[in-house]
mmCIF file of C-alpha atoms in Angstrom:
data_model
loop_
_atom_site.group_PDB
_atom_site.id
_atom_site.type_symbol
_atom_site.label_atom_id
_atom_site.label_comp_id
_atom_site.label_asym_id
_atom_site.label_seq_id
_atom_site.Cartn_x
_atom_site.Cartn_y
_atom_site.Cartn_z
ATOM 1 C CA MET A 1 -92.646 -5.163 44.288
ATOM 2 C CA SER A 2 -88.530 -5.679 44.391
ATOM 3 C CA GLY A 3 -86.727 -2.347 45.372
ATOM 4 C CA LEU A 4 -84.981 -2.602 41.854
ATOM 5 C CA ALA A 5 -87.958 -1.813 39.858
ATOM 6 C CA TYR A 6 -87.566 1.859 41.806
ATOM 7 C CA ILE A 7 -84.349 2.379 40.237
ATOM 8 C CA CYS A 8 -84.789 6.220 38.912
ATOM 9 C CA GLY A 9 -82.912 8.088 36.245
ATOM 10 C CA TYR A 10 -81.645 11.753 37.020
ATOM 11 C CA GLY A 11 -80.864 14.027 34.312
ATOM 12 C CA TYR A 12 -77.899 16.304 34.098
ATOM 13 C CA GLY A 13 -78.192 19.613 35.620
ATOM 14 C CA SER A 14 -81.307 18.827 37.804
ATOM 15 C CA ASN A 15 -81.505 20.721 40.787
ATOM 16 C CA SER A 16 -84.131 18.740 42.615
ATOM 17 C CA ASP A 17 -83.780 16.058 44.731
ATOM 18 C CA GLU A 18 -87.462 15.169 43.742
ATOM 19 C CA SER A 19 -87.431 14.595 40.316
ATOM 20 C CA ASP A 20 -89.877 12.481 38.443
ATOM 21 C CA CYS A 21 -89.465 9.076 38.040
ATOM 22 C CA GLU A 22 -90.288 6.493 35.326
ATOM 23 C CA TYR A 23 -90.987 3.080 36.478
ATOM 24 C CA VAL A 24 -89.635 0.743 34.032
ATOM 25 C CA PRO A 25 -91.000 -3.217 34.321
ATOM 26 C CA ILE A 26 -88.467 -5.793 34.123
ATOM 27 C CA ASP A 27 -89.166 -8.372 31.749
ATOM 28 C CA ARG A 28 -88.305 -11.746 33.620
ATOM 29 C CA LYS A 29 -89.269 -14.424 31.352
ATOM 30 C CA ARG A 30 -85.771 -15.483 29.890
ATOM 31 C CA GLN A 31 -85.368 -16.100 26.172
ATOM 32 C CA LYS A 32 -84.628 -20.066 25.185
ATOM 33 C CA LEU A 33 -80.704 -19.985 24.349
ATOM 34 C CA PRO A 34 -80.357 -21.972 20.596
ATOM 35 C CA THR A 35 -79.168 -25.632 20.805
ATOM 36 C CA PRO A 36 -75.753 -25.790 19.763
ATOM 37 C CA ASP A 37 -74.491 -27.521 16.960
ATOM 38 C CA LEU A 38 -72.063 -30.308 18.011
ATOM 39 C CA SER A 39 -71.800 -32.028 14.767
ATOM 40 C CA LYS A 40 -68.049 -30.652 14.158
ATOM 41 C CA VAL A 41 -66.996 -31.678 17.703
ATOM 42 C CA SER A 42 -64.467 -34.297 18.387
ATOM 43 C CA ILE A 43 -65.688 -37.078 20.724
ATOM 44 C CA VAL A 44 -63.150 -38.980 22.506
ATOM 45 C CA PRO A 45 -64.651 -42.638 23.918
ATOM 46 C CA GLN A 46 -63.587 -43.634 27.238
ATOM 47 C CA ASP A 47 -60.612 -45.944 27.677
ATOM 48 C CA GLU A 48 -62.418 -48.982 28.763
ATOM 49 C CA HIS A 49 -60.571 -52.568 28.805
ATOM 50 C CA VAL A 50 -62.724 -55.327 28.162
ATOM 51 C CA ASP A 51 -61.099 -59.012 28.772
ATOM 52 C CA ASP A 52 -61.941 -61.613 26.513
ATOM 53 C CA PRO A 53 -60.563 -64.888 27.644
ATOM 54 C CA GLU A 54 -61.088 -66.397 23.731
ATOM 55 C CA LEU A 55 -57.905 -64.159 22.661
ATOM 56 C CA HIS A 56 -55.812 -65.997 25.816
ATOM 57 C CA GLY A 57 -56.609 -69.438 25.765
ATOM 58 C CA GLY A 58 -59.696 -69.085 28.053
ATOM 59 C CA ARG A 59 -57.494 -67.974 30.507
ATOM 60 C CA SER A 60 -59.158 -65.051 32.859
ATOM 61 C CA ARG A 61 -57.419 -62.367 34.464
ATOM 62 C CA SER A 62 -56.802 -62.490 38.524
ATOM 63 C CA PHE A 63 -57.774 -58.966 38.837
ATOM 64 C CA PRO A 64 -59.568 -56.310 36.636
ATOM 65 C CA HIS A 65 -57.499 -54.187 34.130
ATOM 66 C CA VAL A 66 -57.532 -50.685 35.180
ATOM 67 C CA ARG A 67 -55.676 -48.300 33.594
ATOM 68 C CA GLY A 68 -52.535 -46.980 35.694
ATOM 69 C CA ASN A 69 -52.262 -49.939 37.560
ATOM 70 C CA TRP A 70 -49.039 -51.922 36.555
ATOM 71 C CA ALA A 71 -49.466 -55.606 37.361
ATOM 72 C CA THR A 72 -46.023 -56.703 39.203
ATOM 73 C CA PHE A 73 -44.136 -59.667 39.964
ATOM 74 C CA ILE A 74 -40.710 -60.941 40.898
ATOM 75 C CA TYR A 75 -39.297 -64.262 39.421
ATOM 76 C CA ILE A 76 -36.740 -66.488 38.407
ATOM 77 C CA LYS A 77 -36.572 -67.237 34.606
ATOM 78 C CA TYR A 78 -36.137 -70.399 33.490
ATOM 79 C CA LEU A 79 -35.112 -71.631 29.808
ATOM 80 C CA GLU A 80 -37.725 -73.534 28.490
ATOM 81 C CA GLY A 81 -35.910 -75.402 25.787
ATOM 82 C CA GLU A 82 -33.967 -77.575 28.395
ATOM 83 C CA LEU A 83 -37.101 -78.982 29.667
ATOM 84 C CA GLN A 84 -38.862 -79.657 26.384
ATOM 85 C CA ASN A 85 -38.568 -83.469 26.098
ATOM 86 C CA LEU A 86 -40.023 -83.915 30.069
ATOM 87 C CA VAL A 87 -42.992 -81.442 29.441
ATOM 88 C CA ASP A 88 -44.282 -83.137 26.204
ATOM 89 C CA LYS A 89 -43.976 -86.809 28.166
ATOM 90 C CA LEU A 90 -45.742 -85.234 31.176
ATOM 91 C CA GLN A 91 -48.316 -83.424 28.573
ATOM 92 C CA THR A 92 -48.960 -87.341 27.148
ATOM 93 C CA ALA A 93 -49.193 -88.497 30.481
ATOM 94 C CA THR A 94 -52.259 -86.075 31.740
ATOM 95 C CA SER A 95 -54.064 -86.253 28.252
ATOM 96 C CA PHE A 96 -55.749 -89.175 29.791
ATOM 97 C CA ILE A 97 -57.322 -87.199 32.539
ATOM 98 C CA ASP A 98 -57.729 -83.927 29.994
ATOM 99 C CA ASN A 99 -56.613 -83.466 26.522
ATOM 100 C CA SER A 100 -56.674 -79.933 26.530
ATOM 101 C CA CYS A 101 -53.960 -79.308 28.848
ATOM 102 C CA GLN A 102 -51.240 -77.000 27.539
ATOM 103 C CA LYS A 103 -47.814 -75.639 27.908
ATOM 104 C CA CYS A 104 -46.960 -72.497 30.032
ATOM 105 C CA LYS A 105 -45.090 -69.923 28.369
ATOM 106 C CA ASP A 106 -42.553 -67.920 30.017
ATOM 107 C CA ILE A 107 -41.649 -70.513 32.451
ATOM 108 C CA HIS A 108 -40.421 -69.391 35.995
ATOM 109 C CA VAL A 109 -40.337 -69.612 39.657
ATOM 110 C CA SER A 110 -42.402 -66.814 41.332
ATOM 111 C CA LEU A 111 -40.660 -65.190 44.087
ATOM 112 C CA SER A 112 -43.576 -62.698 45.231
ATOM 113 C CA ARG A 113 -47.581 -62.337 44.575
ATOM 114 C CA THR A 114 -48.351 -60.163 41.489
ATOM 115 C CA VAL A 115 -49.172 -57.059 43.182
ATOM 116 C CA VAL A 116 -50.341 -53.491 41.612
ATOM 117 C CA LEU A 117 -48.240 -50.845 41.447
ATOM 118 C CA THR A 118 -48.985 -46.966 39.917
ATOM 119 C CA TYR A 119 -46.383 -46.020 37.080
ATOM 120 C CA HIS A 120 -44.683 -43.507 39.504
ATOM 121 C CA LEU A 121 -43.566 -45.999 41.708
ATOM 122 C CA ILE A 122 -42.387 -48.509 39.293
ATOM 123 C CA THR A 123 -38.721 -47.102 39.282
ATOM 124 C CA PRO A 124 -38.335 -46.488 43.082
ATOM 125 C CA PHE A 125 -39.794 -50.104 43.764
ATOM 126 C CA SER A 126 -37.299 -51.352 41.303
ATOM 127 C CA ILE A 127 -34.493 -49.347 42.376
ATOM 128 C CA SER A 128 -35.380 -50.623 46.472
ATOM 129 C CA ILE A 129 -35.433 -54.553 45.176
ATOM 130 C CA GLN A 130 -31.901 -53.997 43.578
ATOM 131 C CA THR A 131 -30.610 -52.345 46.715
ATOM 132 C CA ALA A 132 -32.109 -55.648 48.898
ATOM 133 C CA LEU A 133 -30.668 -58.162 46.733
ATOM 134 C CA LYS A 134 -27.059 -56.682 46.604
ATOM 135 C CA ASN A 135 -25.437 -59.124 49.029
ATOM 136 C CA VAL A 136 -27.262 -62.178 47.809
ATOM 137 C CA GLU A 137 -25.286 -64.783 46.178
ATOM 138 C CA SER A 138 -25.977 -66.926 43.169
ATOM 139 C CA PHE A 139 -26.967 -70.360 43.982
ATOM 140 C CA GLU A 140 -28.317 -73.944 42.383
ATOM 141 C CA LEU A 141 -31.777 -74.588 41.308
ATOM 142 C CA GLY A 142 -32.986 -77.923 41.041
ATOM 143 C CA PHE A 143 -36.421 -79.990 41.230
ATOM 144 C CA ASP A 144 -37.462 -83.236 42.205
ATOM 145 C CA SER A 145 -41.230 -84.044 42.228
ATOM 146 C CA VAL A 146 -44.631 -82.927 40.498
ATOM 147 C CA LYS A 147 -47.440 -81.080 42.430
ATOM 148 C CA VAL A 148 -50.656 -79.937 40.928
ATOM 149 C CA TYR A 149 -51.727 -76.622 41.987
ATOM 150 C CA CYS A 150 -55.092 -74.509 41.828
ATOM 151 C CA ASN A 151 -54.992 -70.695 41.497
ATOM 152 C CA GLU A 152 -56.933 -68.955 43.875
ATOM 153 C CA GLU A 153 -60.110 -68.141 41.628
ATOM 154 C CA LYS A 154 -60.411 -71.599 40.761
ATOM 155 C CA THR A 155 -60.036 -70.912 37.070
ATOM 156 C CA ARG A 156 -56.839 -72.884 36.127
ATOM 157 C CA THR A 157 -55.329 -75.850 37.485
ATOM 158 C CA PHE A 158 -51.372 -75.935 36.977
ATOM 159 C CA ILE A 159 -48.894 -79.116 36.575
ATOM 160 C CA ALA A 160 -45.642 -77.976 38.434
ATOM 161 C CA LEU A 161 -42.013 -79.148 39.496
ATOM 162 C CA LYS A 162 -41.383 -78.587 43.099
ATOM 163 C CA ALA A 163 -38.256 -77.306 44.094
ATOM 164 C CA ASP A 164 -35.785 -79.278 45.817
ATOM 165 C CA CYS A 165 -34.635 -79.210 49.152
ATOM 166 C CA ALA A 166 -31.684 -77.646 48.785
ATOM 167 C CA SER A 167 -32.915 -74.943 46.812
ATOM 168 C CA ASN A 168 -35.728 -74.069 49.217
ATOM 169 C CA GLN A 169 -33.490 -72.616 51.326
ATOM 170 C CA TYR A 170 -32.154 -70.150 49.165
ATOM 171 C CA LEU A 171 -35.235 -69.275 47.764
ATOM 172 C CA GLN A 172 -36.961 -68.717 51.426
ATOM 173 C CA LYS A 173 -34.389 -66.452 51.959
ATOM 174 C CA ILE A 174 -34.797 -64.355 48.808
ATOM 175 C CA THR A 175 -38.735 -64.058 49.400
ATOM 176 C CA LYS A 176 -38.058 -62.871 52.813
ATOM 177 C CA ILE A 177 -35.738 -59.921 51.190
ATOM 178 C CA VAL A 178 -38.912 -59.261 48.389
ATOM 179 C CA ASP A 179 -41.254 -59.310 51.434
ATOM 180 C CA GLU A 180 -39.479 -56.235 53.375
ATOM 181 C CA VAL A 181 -39.680 -54.337 50.278
ATOM 182 C CA LEU A 182 -43.100 -55.101 49.669
ATOM 183 C CA LEU A 183 -44.073 -54.477 53.337
ATOM 184 C CA GLU A 184 -42.407 -50.649 52.570
ATOM 185 C CA TYR A 185 -44.849 -49.973 49.491
ATOM 186 C CA LYS A 186 -47.621 -51.452 51.459
ATOM 187 C CA LEU A 187 -48.281 -54.508 49.215
ATOM 188 C CA GLU A 188 -48.863 -57.774 49.977
ATOM 189 C CA PRO A 189 -45.984 -60.385 51.084
ATOM 190 C CA PHE A 190 -45.862 -63.836 49.598
ATOM 191 C CA TYR A 191 -47.615 -66.594 51.012
ATOM 192 C CA GLU A 192 -46.628 -67.719 54.731
ATOM 193 C CA ASP A 193 -45.638 -70.932 54.014
ATOM 194 C CA PRO A 194 -44.910 -70.928 50.336
ATOM 195 C CA SER A 195 -44.183 -73.696 47.777
ATOM 196 C CA PHE A 196 -41.704 -73.141 45.817
ATOM 197 C CA HIS A 197 -42.447 -74.299 41.862
ATOM 198 C CA MET A 198 -42.633 -73.878 38.259
ATOM 199 C CA SER A 199 -45.467 -74.429 36.324
ATOM 200 C CA ILE A 200 -45.182 -76.291 33.061
ATOM 201 C CA LEU A 201 -48.563 -77.298 32.290
ATOM 202 C CA TRP A 202 -52.072 -76.125 32.669
ATOM 203 C CA VAL A 203 -55.522 -76.333 31.795
ATOM 204 C CA ASN A 204 -58.954 -74.656 32.582
ATOM 205 C CA GLY A 205 -60.633 -75.260 35.524
ATOM 206 C CA ASN A 206 -60.383 -76.928 38.901
ATOM 207 C CA LYS A 207 -59.040 -80.027 37.825
ATOM 208 C CA GLN A 208 -56.919 -80.350 41.005
ATOM 209 C CA LYS A 209 -58.784 -83.739 42.216
ATOM 210 C CA GLU A 210 -58.429 -85.582 38.865
ATOM 211 C CA LEU A 211 -55.184 -84.628 37.946
ATOM 212 C CA THR A 212 -53.526 -85.546 41.433
ATOM 213 C CA THR A 213 -54.937 -89.425 40.781
ATOM 214 C CA ILE A 214 -51.705 -89.762 38.456
ATOM 215 C CA ILE A 215 -49.009 -88.084 40.567
ATOM 216 C CA GLN A 216 -47.245 -90.780 41.249
ATOM 217 C CA ASP A 217 -46.790 -91.632 36.954
ATOM 218 C CA LEU A 218 -46.061 -87.820 36.807
ATOM 219 C CA ASN A 219 -43.308 -88.446 39.531
ATOM 220 C CA HIS A 220 -42.000 -91.323 37.737
ATOM 221 C CA ILE A 221 -41.168 -89.737 34.501
ATOM 222 C CA VAL A 222 -39.840 -86.699 36.499
ATOM 223 C CA ALA A 223 -37.465 -89.230 38.332
ATOM 224 C CA GLU A 224 -36.089 -90.818 35.294
ATOM 225 C CA GLU A 225 -35.541 -87.350 33.662
ATOM 226 C CA ILE A 226 -33.552 -86.055 36.617
ATOM 227 C CA GLY A 227 -29.944 -85.865 35.434
ATOM 228 C CA ARG A 228 -30.822 -85.687 31.717
ATOM 229 C CA SER A 229 -33.539 -82.774 30.884
ATOM 230 C CA LEU A 230 -33.904 -82.000 34.477
ATOM 231 C CA LYS A 231 -30.724 -80.705 35.773
ATOM 232 C CA SER A 232 -30.067 -78.012 38.073
ATOM 233 C CA VAL A 233 -29.299 -74.621 36.431
ATOM 234 C CA LEU A 234 -27.231 -72.039 38.437
ATOM 235 C CA VAL A 235 -29.245 -68.604 39.343
ATOM 236 C CA ASN A 236 -27.132 -65.614 39.139
ATOM 237 C CA LYS A 237 -29.965 -63.089 38.226
ATOM 238 C CA LEU A 238 -33.487 -62.296 39.276
ATOM 239 C CA HIS A 239 -36.209 -60.715 37.202
ATOM 240 C CA CYS A 240 -39.117 -58.456 37.716
ATOM 241 C CA LYS A 241 -42.191 -57.459 35.351
ATOM 242 C CA SER A 242 -44.005 -54.353 35.763
ATOM 243 C CA GLY A 243 -46.638 -54.286 32.950
ATOM 244 C CA ASN A 244 -44.620 -54.065 29.833
ATOM 245 C CA LYS A 245 -41.187 -52.887 31.817
ATOM 246 C CA HIS A 246 -38.656 -55.850 32.648
ATOM 247 C CA PHE A 247 -35.879 -55.691 35.208
ATOM 248 C CA GLN A 248 -33.185 -57.744 36.006
ATOM 249 C CA TYR A 249 -30.927 -57.989 39.226
ATOM 250 C CA PHE A 250 -27.424 -59.697 39.269
ATOM 251 C CA LEU A 251 -26.556 -61.653 42.346
ATOM 252 C CA GLU A 252 -23.048 -62.355 43.554
#
């Protein structure tokens, strides 16, 4: 028997150390609590993002959306209007291979991979990039040929304009500077041997082999447009996009 069962009560004024004790048994059976009424309690659903390729032309994410993670990359922005005539001709030429080929939006030249930043790192990362680029000079950006690329996931194929030799020297210098900042933040640097280009058309799936068969025809179109719609442009600022935030850095 438990010692708690022997607890005795003593009356006031008792002179005896041997007062009679009355044993009161303890009821060990627990009472069942009533079920709480949750009908009026607000339930907040878990914030879950479901990617639907049908909402954006069949494109799939390169990596899953995670709340608090911001996709970030450095790039050169190019005015789409100046390429309209060339893009239309190249799209017509590719229709014999795949008539679903579409024009790229927000035409640009990437200077970094797409990396992931948490929110609190966005501002210091941008400041680090701005500081690193403070002595970089403006330069002319030109293109001289067409090349076909496929993304790492093999979900999309791109027709792109490849940067010319003179432009490559400047682009190599800039990506090296950007890579140093990325490494400071423990982020993956750019490709070891980058092929600087500007994607202008895309199609779903891996169509690299098929599109490569007409690469000579596409390069002939580009050669005709060099000096007309495909002109060198002055690059005097770079851009950084992180989620829905946009930063720009002016060059000397």
